[in-house]
Every structure is written in C-alpha cells, then in structure tokens.
Coordinates of C-alpha atoms in Angstrom, one line a residue:
Chain A
M1 CA 50.1 86.9 81.6
G2 CA 50.7 90.5 81.3
K3 CA 53.3 92.0 83.6
K4 CA 52.3 95.6 83.1
R5 CA 51.7 96.9 86.5
K6 CA 51.2 100.4 85.4
H7 CA 47.9 101.7 86.4
S8 CA 46.4 104.9 85.0
E9 CA 46.2 106.3 88.5
T10 CA 49.8 105.9 89.3
A11 CA 50.7 107.8 86.1
A12 CA 49.5 110.9 87.7
V13 CA 51.7 110.4 90.7
A14 CA 54.6 109.5 88.6
V15 CA 57.0 111.7 86.7
P16 CA 55.3 113.9 84.2
K17 CA 57.4 112.5 81.4
K18 CA 55.4 109.4 81.5
D19 CA 52.1 111.2 81.0
E20 CA 52.0 110.9 77.3
A21 CA 52.4 107.2 77.7
A22 CA 49.8 106.8 80.4
P23 CA 46.6 107.1 78.4
E24 CA 47.8 104.4 76.0
R25 CA 48.0 101.8 78.7
P26 CA 44.8 100.0 79.5
A27 CA 43.8 100.0 83.1
R28 CA 44.8 96.8 84.6
T29 CA 43.0 95.2 87.5
L30 CA 44.5 91.8 87.3
L31 CA 44.9 89.6 90.3
G32 CA 47.7 91.0 92.5
W33 CA 48.6 93.9 90.4
K34 CA 46.2 96.5 91.7
D35 CA 47.8 99.7 92.8
K36 CA 48.3 100.3 96.4
S37 CA 46.8 103.8 96.9
E38 CA 45.4 103.0 100.3
V39 CA 48.1 101.0 101.9
N40 CA 50.0 102.9 104.5
G41 CA 53.3 102.1 106.2
D42 CA 51.8 99.6 108.6
D43 CA 52.3 96.4 106.8
S44 CA 50.9 94.0 109.2
Q45 CA 47.7 94.0 107.3
V46 CA 49.3 93.1 104.0
K47 CA 49.4 89.5 105.0
D48 CA 45.8 88.8 104.4
V49 CA 44.9 88.4 100.8
E50 CA 41.8 90.4 100.0
L51 CA 41.9 91.0 96.4
D52 CA 38.7 92.9 95.8
D53 CA 38.6 95.5 98.4
S54 CA 42.0 96.5 99.8
P55 CA 44.5 96.8 97.0
I56 CA 47.6 94.7 97.7
F57 CA 50.9 94.7 96.1
R58 CA 52.4 91.2 95.9
N59 CA 55.9 90.9 94.7
K60 CA 55.8 87.8 92.5
E61 CA 59.3 88.1 91.2
K62 CA 61.0 85.0 90.1
V63 CA 64.4 84.9 88.7
L64 CA 65.8 82.3 86.4
V65 CA 69.6 81.9 86.8
T66 CA 71.5 80.1 84.0
C67 CA 74.9 80.0 82.5
S68 CA 76.5 79.2 79.2
R69 CA 78.6 76.1 78.6
R70 CA 82.3 76.1 79.2
I71 CA 82.0 78.4 82.1
N72 CA 85.0 79.0 84.3
F73 CA 85.1 77.5 87.8
R74 CA 85.3 80.9 89.4
Y75 CA 82.3 82.2 87.5
R76 CA 80.4 79.1 88.2
H77 CA 81.0 79.6 91.9
L78 CA 79.9 83.1 91.5
M79 CA 76.7 81.9 90.0
L80 CA 76.1 79.5 92.8
N81 CA 76.7 82.2 95.3
V82 CA 74.1 84.4 93.6
V83 CA 71.7 81.5 93.7
S84 CA 72.1 81.1 97.4
L85 CA 71.6 84.8 97.9
L86 CA 68.3 84.9 96.1
P87 CA 65.8 82.5 97.5
H88 CA 63.3 83.6 94.8
C89 CA 65.4 82.2 92.0
K90 CA 65.4 79.0 90.0
K91 CA 68.6 77.6 88.8
D92 CA 68.5 75.9 85.4
N93 CA 70.8 73.8 83.2
K94 CA 73.5 75.2 81.0
V95 CA 72.4 76.8 77.8
E96 CA 74.1 76.2 74.5
S97 CA 75.7 79.4 73.5
K98 CA 76.1 79.2 69.8
E99 CA 72.7 79.6 68.3
S100 CA 70.4 82.6 68.8
K101 CA 70.2 82.5 72.5
G102 CA 67.6 85.2 72.7
A103 CA 64.8 83.1 71.6
T104 CA 65.9 80.1 73.5
L105 CA 66.2 82.0 76.7
N106 CA 62.9 83.7 76.3
E107 CA 61.3 80.4 75.9
L108 CA 63.0 79.0 78.8
V109 CA 62.0 81.8 81.1
E110 CA 58.4 81.4 79.9
L111 CA 58.5 77.7 80.5
K112 CA 59.7 78.1 84.1
N113 CA 57.2 80.8 84.8
C114 CA 59.7 83.4 85.8
S115 CA 59.6 87.1 85.5
S116 CA 63.3 87.9 85.1
C117 CA 66.5 86.2 84.2
L118 CA 70.2 86.3 85.1
F119 CA 72.3 84.8 82.4
F120 CA 76.0 84.3 83.0
E121 CA 77.7 84.0 79.7
C122 CA 81.4 83.1 79.8
R123 CA 83.4 83.6 76.6
K124 CA 86.8 82.2 75.8
G125 CA 86.8 80.9 79.4
K126 CA 88.0 84.3 80.4
D127 CA 85.4 87.0 80.1
L128 CA 82.1 86.9 82.0
Y129 CA 79.1 88.7 80.7
L130 CA 76.0 89.0 82.8
W131 CA 72.7 89.5 81.1
M132 CA 69.9 90.9 83.3
A133 CA 66.5 90.8 81.7
K134 CA 63.0 91.4 82.7
C135 CA 60.8 89.0 80.7
P136 CA 58.8 88.8 78.6
N137 CA 59.0 92.2 77.1
G138 CA 61.0 94.2 79.6
P139 CA 64.4 95.8 79.0
S140 CA 67.5 93.8 79.2
V141 CA 71.1 94.8 80.1
K142 CA 74.4 93.2 79.2
F143 CA 77.2 93.8 81.7
L144 CA 80.9 92.9 81.7
V145 CA 81.8 91.4 85.1
S146 CA 85.1 91.9 86.6
A147 CA 86.9 91.9 90.0
V148 CA 85.1 88.7 91.0
H149 CA 85.6 87.3 94.5
T150 CA 83.4 84.5 95.6
M151 CA 82.0 83.6 99.0
E152 CA 84.5 80.8 99.3
E153 CA 87.4 83.1 99.9
L154 CA 88.6 82.7 103.4
K155 CA 89.2 86.4 103.8
L156 CA 85.5 87.1 103.6
T157 CA 84.5 85.9 107.0
G158 CA 80.9 86.9 107.4
N159 CA 77.9 84.6 107.3
H160 CA 74.2 85.2 107.3
L161 CA 70.9 83.4 107.2
K162 CA 70.0 81.8 104.0
G163 CA 66.9 83.5 102.7
S164 CA 66.8 86.5 105.0
R165 CA 65.7 89.6 103.2
P166 CA 68.6 92.0 102.4
I167 CA 68.6 95.7 102.9
L168 CA 69.6 97.3 99.7
T169 CA 71.6 100.5 99.6
F170 CA 72.1 102.5 96.5
S171 CA 74.3 105.4 96.2
T172 CA 72.6 108.6 95.0
N173 CA 74.6 108.5 91.8
F174 CA 71.8 106.2 90.5
E175 CA 69.4 109.1 90.3
K176 CA 71.7 111.2 88.1
D177 CA 70.8 109.8 84.7
A178 CA 68.1 107.9 83.0
H179 CA 70.0 104.7 82.4
W180 CA 71.2 104.5 85.9
R181 CA 67.7 104.8 87.2
L182 CA 66.5 102.0 84.9
L183 CA 69.4 99.9 86.2
K184 CA 68.6 100.7 89.7
E185 CA 65.0 99.6 89.2
M186 CA 66.1 96.4 87.7
L187 CA 68.6 95.6 90.4
L188 CA 66.0 96.4 93.0
Q189 CA 63.5 94.1 91.6
I190 CA 65.9 91.2 90.9
F191 CA 67.9 91.3 94.1
E192 CA 65.2 92.0 96.6
T193 CA 63.6 88.9 98.1
P194 CA 59.8 89.2 97.9
K195 CA 58.3 89.9 101.2
D196 CA 56.1 86.9 101.7
H197 CA 58.2 84.4 99.9
R198 CA 58.0 81.0 101.5
K199 CA 61.8 80.7 101.8
A200 CA 62.2 84.1 103.2
K201 CA 63.3 84.4 106.9
P202 CA 61.9 87.2 109.0
F203 CA 65.1 88.8 110.1
H204 CA 67.4 91.2 108.3
D205 CA 71.0 90.4 108.8
H206 CA 72.7 91.5 105.7
V207 CA 73.1 94.5 103.5
F208 CA 73.7 94.8 99.8
V209 CA 75.7 97.8 98.6
F210 CA 75.3 98.9 95.0
S211 CA 77.4 102.0 94.2
I212 CA 78.7 103.6 91.1
A213 CA 82.3 104.4 90.8
D214 CA 84.1 105.2 87.6
D215 CA 80.9 104.3 85.7
H216 CA 80.9 100.8 87.1
I217 CA 78.4 99.2 89.5
W218 CA 80.2 97.7 92.5
F219 CA 78.4 95.1 94.5
R220 CA 79.2 94.2 98.1
N221 CA 77.4 92.1 100.7
Y222 CA 77.9 92.7 104.4
Q223 CA 76.6 90.8 107.4
I224 CA 75.2 93.0 110.2
D225 CA 76.9 92.0 113.4
V226 CA 75.5 93.5 116.5
P227 CA 76.5 91.9 119.7
H228 CA 73.3 91.4 121.6
N229 CA 72.5 88.8 124.2
E230 CA 68.9 89.6 124.9
T231 CA 66.4 87.1 123.7
D232 CA 63.9 89.5 122.5
K233 CA 63.9 90.3 118.8
L234 CA 64.6 94.0 119.0
P235 CA 68.0 94.6 120.5
R236 CA 68.1 98.0 122.1
G237 CA 71.0 100.3 122.3
G238 CA 73.3 97.9 120.7
L239 CA 73.4 99.7 117.4
E240 CA 76.4 101.7 118.4
Q241 CA 78.4 98.5 118.5
M242 CA 77.3 97.4 115.1
N243 CA 79.9 96.0 113.0
L244 CA 79.7 95.0 109.3
V245 CA 81.6 91.9 108.2
E246 CA 81.9 91.1 104.5
V247 CA 80.2 88.0 103.4
G248 CA 80.8 88.2 99.7
P249 CA 80.5 87.7 96.8
R250 CA 82.1 90.7 95.3
F251 CA 81.9 91.8 91.7
C252 CA 82.0 94.8 89.5
L253 CA 79.6 95.4 86.6
N254 CA 80.3 97.4 83.5
P255 CA 77.2 98.1 81.5
I256 CA 77.7 97.5 77.9
K257 CA 74.3 97.9 76.3
I258 CA 70.7 98.2 77.3
F259 CA 68.1 96.7 75.0
G260 CA 64.5 97.5 74.8
G261 CA 63.3 93.9 74.5
S262 CA 64.3 90.8 76.4
F263 CA 67.6 89.6 75.1
G264 CA 67.2 91.7 72.0
G265 CA 65.3 94.5 70.6
P266 CA 66.3 98.0 69.9
T267 CA 69.4 99.4 71.6
L268 CA 68.4 102.0 74.1
Y269 CA 71.8 102.7 75.5
A270 CA 75.3 101.8 74.6
N271 CA 78.2 102.7 76.8
P272 CA 80.4 105.1 75.0
F273 CA 83.5 104.2 77.0
Y274 CA 83.3 100.5 76.8
V275 CA 86.1 98.6 75.3
S276 CA 85.6 94.9 74.8
P277 CA 88.2 92.6 76.4
N278 CA 89.1 91.3 73.0
Q279 CA 90.1 94.7 71.9
V280 CA 92.1 95.2 75.0
R281 CA 94.0 92.0 74.4
A282 CA 94.5 92.9 70.7
L283 CA 95.9 96.2 71.7
E284 CA 98.4 94.7 74.1
K285 CA 99.6 92.3 71.4
R286 CA 99.9 95.0 68.9
K287 CA 102.0 97.0 71.4
K288 CA 104.3 94.1 71.9
S289 CA 104.6 93.4 68.2
G290 CA 105.4 97.1 67.7
K291 CA 108.6 96.6 69.6
Y292 CA 110.2 94.5 66.9
A293 CA 109.1 96.8 64.1
K294 CA 110.5 99.7 66.0
K295 CA 113.8 97.9 66.4
I296 CA 114.0 97.3 62.6
K297 CA 113.2 100.9 61.9
A298 CA 115.8 102.1 64.3
K299 CA 118.4 99.9 62.7
T300 CA 117.7 101.1 59.2
R301 CA 117.7 104.7 60.4
R302 CA 121.1 104.2 62.0
K303 CA 122.4 102.7 58.8
M304 CA 121.2 105.7 56.7
H305 CA 122.7 108.0 59.2
E306 CA 126.0 106.3 59.0
M307 CA 126.0 106.3 55.3
S308 CA 125.2 109.9 55.0
N309 CA 127.8 111.0 57.6
P310 CA 130.9 109.0 56.9
L311 CA 133.5 108.8 59.6
E312 CA 136.9 110.4 59.2
P313 CA 139.6 107.8 58.6
D314 CA 141.1 106.7 61.8
E315 CA 144.8 107.6 62.2
F316 CA 145.5 104.9 64.7
A317 CA 143.7 102.1 62.9
D318 CA 146.7 100.2 61.8
M319 CA 148.9 101.1 64.6
W320 CA 148.6 97.6 66.1
K321 CA 148.5 95.8 62.8
E322 CA 151.7 93.8 62.1
Chain B
M1 CA 96.0 106.7 63.9
E2 CA 92.4 105.7 63.5
E3 CA 91.2 102.2 63.5
H4 CA 87.8 101.0 62.6
L5 CA 87.0 97.8 64.4
V6 CA 84.0 95.7 64.2
N7 CA 82.3 95.4 67.5
D8 CA 83.3 92.0 68.9
D9 CA 80.3 91.4 71.1
T10 CA 77.8 89.3 69.4
T11 CA 74.5 91.0 69.1
I12 CA 71.4 89.0 69.5
G13 CA 68.0 88.7 68.0
G14 CA 66.7 91.6 66.1
E15 CA 69.9 93.5 66.2
A16 CA 71.6 93.3 62.9
E17 CA 73.7 96.4 63.0
D18 CA 77.5 96.5 63.2
F19 CA 78.9 99.1 65.3
N20 CA 82.2 100.7 64.4
E21 CA 84.1 102.1 67.2
E22 CA 86.8 104.7 66.7
M23 CA 89.6 104.5 69.1
S24 CA 91.9 107.3 69.8
A25 CA 95.6 106.7 69.6
S26 CA 96.1 107.2 73.3
E27 CA 94.5 104.6 75.4
S28 CA 94.5 104.7 79.1
E29 CA 95.1 103.1 82.3
S30 CA 94.3 100.0 84.1
D31 CA 95.1 96.5 83.1
E32 CA 91.7 95.0 83.6
D33 CA 89.5 97.7 82.2
V34 CA 90.5 100.1 79.5
K35 CA 88.3 103.0 78.8
L36 CA 88.2 105.0 75.6
T37 CA 89.6 108.4 76.2
E38 CA 86.9 110.0 74.0
P39 CA 83.4 108.6 73.9
S40 CA 82.7 106.6 70.8
K41 CA 80.7 108.5 68.3
T42 CA 78.2 105.8 67.7
A43 CA 77.0 105.4 71.2
V44 CA 73.3 105.3 71.5
Y45 CA 71.4 107.1 74.2
N46 CA 67.7 107.1 73.9
R47 CA 66.6 108.8 77.1
D48 CA 62.9 108.9 76.3
A49 CA 62.7 105.2 75.6
L50 CA 64.7 104.4 78.7
L51 CA 62.4 106.4 80.9
D52 CA 59.5 104.8 79.1
K53 CA 60.8 101.3 79.9
L54 CA 61.4 102.4 83.4
G55 CA 57.8 103.4 83.7
D56 CA 56.9 100.0 82.3
I57 CA 58.7 97.9 84.7
S58 CA 58.6 99.9 87.9
W59 CA 56.4 98.9 90.7
P60 CA 53.6 101.3 91.6
E61 CA 54.8 104.4 93.3
N62 CA 53.2 103.8 96.7
V63 CA 54.4 100.4 97.3
G64 CA 55.4 100.3 100.9
W65 CA 59.0 100.6 101.8
I66 CA 58.9 97.1 103.3
H67 CA 58.8 95.6 99.9
T68 CA 61.7 97.4 98.4
L69 CA 63.8 97.8 101.5
S70 CA 66.0 100.1 99.6
I71 CA 67.9 103.1 100.9
D72 CA 69.7 105.8 99.0
I73 CA 72.9 106.9 100.5
D74 CA 74.7 110.0 99.4
Q75 CA 78.2 109.4 98.3
E76 CA 80.0 112.5 99.2
Q77 CA 83.2 112.5 97.3
E78 CA 84.4 110.8 94.2
V79 CA 85.9 107.5 94.9
D80 CA 89.1 106.6 93.2
V81 CA 88.6 103.0 92.1
N82 CA 92.2 102.2 92.1
D83 CA 92.7 103.0 95.7
D84 CA 91.5 99.8 97.3
L85 CA 91.3 101.0 100.9
T86 CA 89.3 104.1 100.4
R87 CA 87.0 102.4 98.0
E88 CA 86.2 99.7 100.4
L89 CA 85.9 102.2 103.1
A90 CA 83.4 104.1 101.1
F91 CA 81.3 101.0 100.5
Y92 CA 81.5 100.1 104.1
N93 CA 80.3 103.5 105.1
Q94 CA 77.4 103.3 102.7
A95 CA 76.3 100.0 104.1
F96 CA 76.7 101.3 107.7
E97 CA 74.6 104.4 107.0
G98 CA 72.0 102.3 105.2
T99 CA 71.8 99.8 108.1
K100 CA 71.3 102.6 110.6
Q101 CA 68.5 104.2 108.6
A102 CA 66.9 100.8 107.9
Y103 CA 67.0 100.0 111.6
Q104 CA 65.3 103.2 112.5
K105 CA 62.6 102.6 110.0
L106 CA 62.0 99.0 111.0
Q107 CA 61.9 100.0 114.7
S108 CA 59.3 102.6 114.0
M109 CA 57.3 99.9 112.2
G110 CA 57.7 97.6 115.0
L111 CA 59.2 94.8 113.0
P112 CA 61.9 92.4 114.1
F113 CA 65.3 93.4 112.9
L114 CA 68.1 91.1 114.1
R115 CA 68.3 87.4 114.5
P116 CA 67.9 86.4 118.2
P117 CA 70.8 84.3 119.4
D118 CA 68.7 81.2 119.7
Y119 CA 67.4 81.2 116.2
Y120 CA 69.1 78.4 114.3
A121 CA 68.6 78.1 110.7
E122 CA 70.5 77.3 107.5
M123 CA 73.2 79.8 106.8
V124 CA 74.5 80.8 103.5
K125 CA 78.0 79.3 104.3
T126 CA 78.3 75.9 105.7
D127 CA 79.7 75.2 109.2
N128 CA 82.7 73.4 107.7
H129 CA 83.5 76.5 105.7
M130 CA 83.2 78.7 108.8
Q131 CA 85.6 76.3 110.6
K132 CA 88.2 76.8 107.9
V133 CA 87.7 80.6 108.2
K134 CA 88.2 80.4 111.9
G135 CA 91.3 78.3 111.5
R136 CA 92.8 80.8 109.1
V137 CA 92.0 83.7 111.4
L138 CA 93.5 82.0 114.3
A139 CA 96.6 81.0 112.3
E140 CA 97.1 84.6 111.3
K141 CA 96.8 85.9 114.8
R142 CA 99.3 83.3 116.0
K143 CA 101.7 84.3 113.3
M144 CA 101.5 87.9 114.3
E145 CA 102.0 87.1 117.9
E146 CA 105.0 85.0 117.2
A147 CA 106.5 87.7 115.1
E148 CA 105.9 90.1 117.9
E149 CA 107.5 87.8 120.4
R150 CA 110.5 87.2 118.2
R151 CA 111.0 90.9 117.7
K152 CA 110.8 91.5 121.4
A153 CA 113.2 88.7 122.2
R154 CA 115.6 90.2 119.7
E155 CA 115.4 93.6 121.3
A156 CA 115.7 92.2 124.7
K157 CA 118.8 90.2 123.7
R158 CA 120.4 93.2 122.2
L159 CA 119.7 95.2 125.4
A160 CA 121.0 92.4 127.6
K161 CA 124.1 92.2 125.5
E162 CA 124.7 95.9 126.0
I163 CA 124.2 95.6 129.6
Q164 CA 126.5 92.6 129.8
A165 CA 129.2 94.4 127.9
Q166 CA 128.9 97.3 130.3
K167 CA 129.2 95.1 133.3
M168 CA 132.3 93.4 131.9
K169 CA 133.9 96.8 131.3
E170 CA 133.1 97.8 134.8
R171 CA 134.6 94.7 136.2
A172 CA 137.8 95.0 134.2
K173 CA 138.1 98.6 135.3
Q174 CA 137.6 97.6 138.9
K175 CA 140.2 94.8 138.6
K176 CA 142.7 97.2 137.1
Q177 CA 142.0 99.7 139.8
D178 CA 142.6 97.0 142.5
I179 CA 145.9 96.0 140.9
E180 CA 147.0 99.5 140.7
S181 CA 146.2 100.2 144.3
V182 CA 148.2 97.1 145.4
K183 CA 151.1 98.2 143.3
K184 CA 150.9 101.7 144.8
W185 CA 150.9 100.3 148.3
R186 CA 153.8 98.1 147.6
K187 CA 155.7 101.1 146.2
Q188 CA 154.8 103.1 149.2
R189 CA 156.1 100.4 151.4
Q190 CA 159.3 100.1 149.5
Q191 CA 159.8 103.8 149.7
S192 CA 159.3 104.0 153.4
G193 CA 161.8 101.2 153.7
F194 CA 159.6 98.5 155.3
A195 CA 159.8 100.4 158.5
D196 CA 156.1 100.2 159.4
N197 CA 154.6 97.3 161.2
S198 CA 151.9 95.2 159.8
N199 CA 149.4 97.2 161.8
D200 CA 150.0 100.4 160.0
A201 CA 150.4 98.7 156.7
D202 CA 146.8 97.7 156.7
L203 CA 145.8 101.3 156.8
G204 CA 147.3 101.9 153.4
F205 CA 145.0 99.6 151.8
D206 CA 142.0 100.7 150.0
F207 CA 139.3 98.1 150.3
E208 CA 135.8 98.7 149.3
D209 CA 134.2 96.0 151.3
G210 CA 136.4 96.1 154.4
K211 CA 137.1 92.3 154.5
S212 CA 140.6 91.0 154.4
F213 CA 141.9 89.1 151.4
E214 CA 140.2 85.8 151.3
R215 CA 140.4 82.7 149.2
S216 CA 137.8 80.0 149.0
K217 CA 138.9 76.7 150.4
G218 CA 138.2 74.5 147.5
K219 CA 134.5 74.9 148.1
R220 CA 132.5 75.0 145.0
P221 CA 129.3 77.1 145.1
G222 CA 126.2 75.1 144.6
V223 CA 127.8 71.8 145.6
S224 CA 127.0 70.3 149.0
P225 CA 129.9 69.5 151.3
G226 CA 129.2 65.8 151.5
D227 CA 129.6 65.4 147.7
R228 CA 132.5 62.9 147.0
S229 CA 132.3 63.0 143.3
G230 CA 135.0 65.5 142.7
R231 CA 138.3 65.3 140.9
K232 CA 140.5 62.3 141.4
G233 CA 142.7 64.3 143.8
M234 CA 139.9 64.4 146.2
K235 CA 139.6 60.7 146.6
K236 CA 141.6 58.6 149.0
Q237 CA 142.9 55.5 147.2
N238 CA 145.6 53.8 149.1
T239 CA 144.3 53.3 152.6
A240 CA 144.6 50.6 155.2
D241 CA 141.5 48.8 154.0
T242 CA 142.5 48.6 150.3
T243 CA 145.8 47.0 151.0
Y244 CA 144.3 43.6 151.1
D245 CA 141.9 44.2 148.2
V246 CA 143.2 42.1 145.3
K247 CA 140.2 42.2 143.1
G248 CA 142.0 44.1 140.4
F249 CA 144.9 41.6 140.0
N250 CA 142.9 38.5 139.1
K251 CA 142.4 37.5 135.6
G252 CA 139.0 38.7 134.7
E253 CA 137.0 36.8 132.1
G254 CA 136.6 38.7 128.9
K255 CA 138.2 41.7 130.4
G256 CA 141.1 41.6 128.2
N257 CA 140.5 43.0 124.8
K258 CA 138.5 46.1 125.0
K259 CA 138.5 46.3 121.3
R260 CA 136.7 43.0 120.7
K261 CA 133.1 43.6 120.0
R262 CA 130.6 42.0 122.3

C-alpha cells in the first residue's frame, strides 16, 4: 500500500525545490489520497465519503508505540502517557534490543498496519532514545530524551478528555531550517489525532507546545480551562479568563540523526553538537581520575624543586636538642 | 588535546560507517546535556535530501486547517534554557497565543470548542489521581496559611510584649511619683511644724482621681460575697454548736494508718 500522497498537481503549488522531483512521481489516485484542491474551509461536508467526485483528505495515521526491554519505570510511564494522549496509536509488546531492530520493527509496523512508529529505546537503564519513523519508507529520526516528567506527578494538576483532539502550536523556529521543517511535519502527523477517528472526542480542551530552545525540542501539554457555565457549546466572552493548566507529560528531545529510510538508510542529518551520554559520563570519570594524576605530578614537581634549591642550614636546629 | 572516539550510538541497518568525533579540550556547561563547543567535522547535512523527504511525507498543501490544527507562534526572544521560570513562561505564552488564535478560527468555522460542563467522558487522568492532586494542593495551602498565622502570632506577641513593658514602666513611674509626693507632703508638714489642721492638710495632696485613700476590705474581685471557700481564717470553727460534736474523737475503723495501702 503506497503511502505517497504527492500528487503532480500539488507539486506546482509546493515549494519550487520539489519541482525536479515532481515529474518522477506517478500520479496517484488511490482511495483516500486524492488531493483536496476543491475543499474549502467549511469542513462540515468532509464527513460524507464520496471518493470519486469531491476529493477528500482522510488522515489515516496510525502510530505503533513500543519500547525495548529493560526499560526504566519512569520511561515506561512516559510511554504509557504518550499512549493515552494519542488515541490513534497501538501499543505493542516489548522488542528485543540486541539484534538488528530495524528489520524487526519494520516488519512489526507492517504487521500491525500502521503508518508510523514511536520506539522508546532505553539503554543501560539510564538513557532514553526515542525513534520516530514514518513507515514503510519514510524518514526516521533518533532523539535523546531528557527532562522527563510524567503525568503522574502531583504538581501537574491539569486534566483533559481522553481522545480530544489537541491544538498543536509550533514556534516559528521550525521554519528556519530544512531539518526542523521535516521534524515539524513528522511531529504534526504523529501527534495530531485524525479528525474522524472513532475514539476522538469533538471538543478541544488541550494544547501541545513544541518549541525549539537551545537546539532541543521541548514538549508541553496544557489544559484549556475557561470558566463557563452556559450549557451551549460555544462559550462567549469567557476567553479573557482563560487559564492554562499543565497536564503533562513533559520531555525534551535532542535530535541525534535523521535517516532517509525507516530505522535505517542513509544519514540525512547528524547533529554536530550532540554528545552521547556515554561520552559525557566518560569525560566526568576522566576528570575525576585526573585529580590523582595531578596530585602525583605536583608531588614530584615539589621534590624536584626542593632538590634543586636546597635550604640553608638552620642555625637553631639543634637548639633544643639535648 | 584531541581524542578520536568511536560513536557510541549503535547504528542500524544499512549504516555501516563509524563516525569519529573530535572533541575540543574545553567542554561546556550543563550536567545533563553537554554540547560540543565546536561542531563536529563529520556532521552530515543533506539539505536537498531532507527537503525531498519532506515533500514525500507531507500532506497535500490544501488540506484544511481542521486536519492539522497547528498554529505557528512567533517566539520573540531567545529563551535561556537554564532559567526555568522564563522558559516555562515562554512555553505558556506560546500555548496561550495558540489557543486564542485557534479559538477564533474555530469560532469562524462554527465548530464547538470547549467541553460543556455536563459532558462526562473518560479523562486522561483517573479520578483517584485527581483526588490525590487535590489533597496535595489543599495541604500546601493549609501549610502556607499556618505559616502565615504563626508569623502573625509571633509579631503580635512581640508587639504585645513591648506594650506590656511600656505599661509596666509607666506604672512603676507612677508609683514612684506617688511615693515621692507623699514624702514631700510629709516633709512639708514637718517643716510647718504640724500647725495645720487636717482640713488644710488634705489640700497638700496631689491625687489624680480625687478619692481618698482606700483599701479593699478583704473582698476579692470576681468572687461572690456568699462564697465560704476562702482561707482557713475565714471559717468559724469553735462555735456553740460544735461543742457537743464528738465525731472526731471516736476511734474510726481503718482511719489509723494513712500509709497502709487500701
């Protein structure tokens, strides 16, 4: 089942850089992937499924969420939180981490009929790496996850409907460079609940925040809390009293590498500033070990210095000797 | 000092290259995340391929906003990631702006935005959990209030003590003054040789309240006059009725040794 939704018509609308690639792609008129050149902002008509005449875009995104074995409790809770945030995901069993996990995961995704995958890989019980991949032949990204706070923390007091569609906000930093744009597109497709998903609730009561700071992607999830006591669905005038309460989870992603294929393939981007946690730990140990070596050196230096500059004989040395 | 280190991250699948990273001698800052101070020379950045892939996966351009529900917010200034408060504030502002814009868009589309108060459905955190959260919030509030109260009580006590000290000083001064005035009056009298009568002598006094010198008659304030439970001196013991009362002289059973345990 091809996932290429690119239509030759949309190539003309798209960025001119893609023009040279456009003629190579065959025009696809598969079920559900027709382009939407005629649909306007009024989406109430999208609900009826007319495949031949009015082109419809249907988001059939399905995310497979798995983790590796020997995952930490905190990261497992993070994974479960993510599962509860995305109603269009499928949680699967743990994956053995030793063999070539690329092939295994690709097969698994294919088996479960999913279009993307979130793989939480925990190494040494300390470092969490998150793989985000579009399958079967889309790009994949490996992130290092840090600053994890799960939803169970009592300081994160918000709550929202399970399955309501989130509002995604991206900071404009995402438009600055090619790799950020690719990441933005992937985040958008994975984290946004499809519109007519059967588990989706019709109201919007939470917001996701993706922003870039210090070359990291920070994620926050807030509940929209507007005090309204009218029973009609559109509260009027209450927006000034809107208050955002954090629901969680919280994490910070550091992109390591972007690959052209799913869990493999040519490296399209490698973060030049990335230092792996192993190296960080090794550095610290080396710094500590350096203390002893320095002490030894200082001792020998002192000895040499003493030998080269002998002290004058002390006049009072045997004053107290009897 | 240059070190060539093999990249520790395991690479998967078709990738069989080993990357050597050169690290400069000076490494920087934070404990969780260390960044190289100069970019590694072997970093790959294939912009064309990236954009190619982007074109591959992206949804058609004219997909309605209702599908993506994404809003781009301008982040005005650089956020310092180590300053927690400003960082969180920046994220909060981004979310706030985004929600406002989304609300306007949704309203113009005529779609429901917020959950009506009578819509009950499964929430992402269980009720039990929310109870715990509420408990914690209440406990914190109570702690703060108690701390406030304790502080206020301390302040009040300090103030009260000061006032008390002042009052005591005042009273002592007054007492001294009174004694002084009596001494003076006596001296005056001595000097004038006790020639004046008691009528004139009263004029020499300097009383504030104008009353003559009084002493309370054994009345205690707050105790009613019919209360007989005073000191032993207040009780009449040997009266006419008790002469013939010989109860106390008979040998009482078991009344002898008080020390024997009963």
